[in-house]
Coordinates of C-alpha atoms in Angstrom, one line a residue:
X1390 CA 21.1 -28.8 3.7
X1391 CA 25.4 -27.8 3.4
X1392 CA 25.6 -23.9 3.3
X1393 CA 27.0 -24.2 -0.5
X1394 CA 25.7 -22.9 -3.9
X1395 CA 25.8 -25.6 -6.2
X1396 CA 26.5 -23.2 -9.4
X1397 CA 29.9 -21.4 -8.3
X1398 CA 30.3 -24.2 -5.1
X1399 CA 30.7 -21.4 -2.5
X1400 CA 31.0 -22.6 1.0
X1401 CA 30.9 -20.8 4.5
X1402 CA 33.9 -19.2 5.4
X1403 CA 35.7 -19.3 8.6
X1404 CA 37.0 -17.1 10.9
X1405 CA 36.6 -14.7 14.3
X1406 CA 33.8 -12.8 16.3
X1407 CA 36.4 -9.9 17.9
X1408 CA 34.3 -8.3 21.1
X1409 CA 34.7 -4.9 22.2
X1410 CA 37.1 -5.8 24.6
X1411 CA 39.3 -8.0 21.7
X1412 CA 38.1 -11.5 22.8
X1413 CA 37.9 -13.7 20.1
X1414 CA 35.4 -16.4 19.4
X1415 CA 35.3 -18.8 16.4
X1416 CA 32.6 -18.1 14.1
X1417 CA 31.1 -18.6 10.3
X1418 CA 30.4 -16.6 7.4
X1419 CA 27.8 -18.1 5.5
X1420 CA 27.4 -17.4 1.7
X1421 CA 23.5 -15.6 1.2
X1422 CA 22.0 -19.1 -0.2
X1423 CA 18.4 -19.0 -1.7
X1424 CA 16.6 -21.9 -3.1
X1425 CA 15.1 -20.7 -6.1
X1426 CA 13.3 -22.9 -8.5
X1427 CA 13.2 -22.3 -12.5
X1428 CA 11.6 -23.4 -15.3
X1429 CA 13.6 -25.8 -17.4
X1430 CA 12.2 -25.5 -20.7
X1431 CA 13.8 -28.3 -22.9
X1432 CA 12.1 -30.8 -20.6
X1433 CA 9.2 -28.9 -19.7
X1434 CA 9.5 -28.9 -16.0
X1435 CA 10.6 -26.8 -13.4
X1436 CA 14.2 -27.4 -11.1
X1437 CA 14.7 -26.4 -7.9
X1438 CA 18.7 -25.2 -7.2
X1439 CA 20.5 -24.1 -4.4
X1440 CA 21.9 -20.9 -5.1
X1441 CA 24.3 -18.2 -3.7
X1442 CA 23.0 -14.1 -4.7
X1443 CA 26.2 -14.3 -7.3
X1444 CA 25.1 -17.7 -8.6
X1445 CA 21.7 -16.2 -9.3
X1446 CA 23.2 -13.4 -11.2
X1447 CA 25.3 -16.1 -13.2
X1448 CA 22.0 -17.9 -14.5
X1449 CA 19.9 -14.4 -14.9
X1450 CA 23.6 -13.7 -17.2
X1451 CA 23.8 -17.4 -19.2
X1452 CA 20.3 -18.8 -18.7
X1453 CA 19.3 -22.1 -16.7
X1454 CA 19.4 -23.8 -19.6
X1455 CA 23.3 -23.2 -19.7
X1456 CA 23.3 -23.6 -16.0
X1457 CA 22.3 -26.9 -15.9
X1458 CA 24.0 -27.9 -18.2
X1459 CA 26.8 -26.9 -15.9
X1460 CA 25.7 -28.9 -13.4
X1461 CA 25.0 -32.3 -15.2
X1462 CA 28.5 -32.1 -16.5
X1463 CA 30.3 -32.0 -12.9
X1464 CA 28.1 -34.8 -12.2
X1465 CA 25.3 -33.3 -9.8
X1466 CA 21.5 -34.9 -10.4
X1467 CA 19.2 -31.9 -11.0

């Protein structure tokens, strides 16, 4: 599974691990995905998304159904 929240598309970020004595070493900044599953109401059944902590707080602040709705329109099967 991609390290990206399907809600607000966050992906890992890249950058440097600086050592104590200032080597640096490529490394990734992940964004804190959860899978979290919610119950979709309007077709009685529950949908499983791949979310970031803000994309969480997005659907806690428009609802799922609003969400989804999101989602269906940029073409991603939920």
């Amino acid at each position: 599974m991609s390290a990206h929240c399907q809600l607000t598309g966050r992906k890992p970020g890249f950058g440097n691990a600086i050592s104590h004595s200032h080597r640096r070493t490529p490394r990734r900044f992940d964004p804190n995905k959860q899978r979290k599953r919610y119950w979709l109401a309007s077709e009685g059944r529950f949908v499983r998304l791949t979310l970031s902590a803000k994309g969480i707080k997005t659907v806690d602040r428009i609802g799922v159904e609003a969400a989804v709705a999101r989602l269906r329109a940029r073409g991603e099967k939920v």
